[in-house]
Amino acid sequence: MTARTLTTGLVGALAPTSTGSRPLAPRAGATDGPARVVIDLDLPGATISRHLYGHFAEHLGRCIYGGFYVGEDSEIPNVRGIRTDVVEALRALRIPNLRWPGGCFADDYHWRDGIGPREDRPRMVNSHWGDVVEDNSFGTHEFMDLVELLGTEAYVNGNVGSGTVREMSDWIEYLTRADDSPMAALRRENGRDEPWTVPFFGIGNEAWGCGGNMRAEDYAALARQYATYVRDHGDNQVTRIAAGASDGDYAWTEALMRAIDGLEGRDGRPGPFQAISLHYYTMSGPWEDKGSATEFSDQEWYRTLSRAVRAEELVARHATVMDRHDPHRKVGLVFDEWGTWWNVEPGTNPGFLYQQNTVRDALVASLHFDGFHRHADRLLMANIAQTVNVLQAMILTDPDSGALVLTPTYHVFAMNAGHQDAAALDAHLLLPEEIAEVDGRPLPLVSASASLRADEGTALVSLSNLSADEPRTLVLDLRGRSVTGHEATVLTGASTAAHNTPEQPDAVAPVPLTDVREHERGLEVTLPPHSFATVRLDLA
Ligand code: AHR
């Protein structure tokens, strides 16, 4: 882990000064009339890949151990050691992919330590996260078992920082090769006959920091080399993801794009890597004091939401660097770490990154998704950090009772699930008030995005009211298709800091939104203060 600064400045001369047609933030204009969200239902844009709703599970704190994995002897109901309740909750979200084993842990991880009989597996020190001893009881087979139980796809993150090319090459062979190759035979010895499918493979992580403290050009050369040996075995076609920039480090993205300029992989895809990652975390304070998850002022509320909106600007600017090298958008941008990062809950291990999750986290998530939908043409994948008990989690589990709580963020993922693989629709905001600035950045107090499922004849509209204390009435100005029905759902709580606990698991939970009326332009919706809502439209 490396300390990072939350600057808003761009890096050096490589910072794009223009983003062409890419929006840096929600498109908002002024109006004399009521607040409106204008949606052309007959102008579908890029497909919103389901992989934008991806997840991340690192060997960190209680994410794997206690979160996903309790071992076969646990009293907590499990399948081969994997918690049944966690699997059921995540299956309901239709999570499209899961990244593992890190994060910073990935560049310390040697996969051979995590195969074979558990009692024979060597131990290691998890130096990034609490300096605890890792017994490697959750390894490759356990992870792929979890992937199968979840009905999701694997994103395995390899080790460049302290691993070898051969180690990485052997891992993908072990995972995906069918015949009697040395690694396939080893996998069979360990009880798995059939190869697995691994569509995504990370070439190290945060190489500028915990992944080796490298310079951009040095890592770019290594990424080319390592990715070359992550081979496609049989039918398994891998998207290789180079470890990308943090925040506004556009020079890093530029170096990676230059490294593959004009190169082609064997199958006509860009090569040797096909995607580049990006990491950005939202905090309300500086790195040294990120702010409390549950105790915050209105000022911190708005600052946090403003910083969440910045994620879209980062996507737009990194995408613009990529557009210059790759105008046909064959290289994917993978935002594989995003979300809130608060001070840990008092009394918990500072290395375990356990934090509560409030209505504020829910709106941070909804704002990210609105931005992701607007850049669906370049964004291939995004992974919130992290799924269980770490950072902006979907699920919190009690270390003593084992009780499971679904967080407000979980509910945003559930309410937005209908956007997966749908076509993005432009949702243009027209607001009667002057748009406020927070820390020099405009922050409209409404956010919206929409998508169309032409095959089903439905559209989904997501709406966020960022006001801490005012309700908001919005006209959905629906053009191009007739609307024959609607169903609206809202997520909010008694305060901006409302959150769920084992005692009050539904303090923040979705309920039907009844404040929806027909309007000459479409529908009129009233959102409570600090709320997120979705409106599903049936189209003629
Ligand atoms: O998600 C926690 C950590 O944040 C990851 O391990 C690392 O990649 C980033 O610094």
Coordinates of C-alpha atoms and ligand atoms in Angstrom, one line a residue, residues 1-2 4 56 58 60 99 102-105 129 205-206 208 210 279 281 287 337 341 353 385-386 390-391, ligand 1:
M1 CA 0.0 0.0 0.0
T2 CA 1.3 3.4 -0.9
R4 CA -1.5 8.7 -2.3
F56 CA -12.9 -7.6 -5.7
E58 CA -8.3 -9.6 -1.5
L60 CA -7.1 -8.6 3.5
R99 CA -11.0 -10.2 -8.8
G102 CA -5.3 -8.7 -4.6
G103 CA -4.5 -5.8 -4.7
C104 CA -1.2 -5.3 -3.0
F105 CA -1.4 -8.9 -1.8
W129 CA -2.5 -6.1 5.6
N205 CA -1.1 -4.5 -9.4
E206 CA -0.2 -0.9 -8.6
W208 CA 3.9 2.4 -9.3
C210 CA 3.1 -1.7 -3.6
H279 CA -7.6 3.0 -9.3
Y281 CA -10.7 5.9 -3.9
W287 CA -4.9 10.1 3.1
E337 CA -10.5 -0.5 -7.6
W341 CA -12.0 4.5 2.0
L353 CA -9.7 -1.8 6.6
A385 CA -13.2 -2.5 -3.4
Q386 CA -14.1 -4.8 -1.7
V390 CA -13.2 -4.5 3.6
L391 CA -13.6 -0.9 2.5
Ligands
AHR1 O1 -8.1 -2.2 -1.8 C1 -7.1 -2.0 -0.9 C2 -5.8 -1.7 -1.5 O2 -5.8 -0.5 -2.2 C3 -5.3 -2.7 -2.6 O3 -4.7 -3.8 -2.1 C4 -4.3 -1.9 -3.4 O4 -4.3 -2.3 -4.7 C5 -4.8 -0.4 -3.2 O5 -3.8 0.4 -2.7

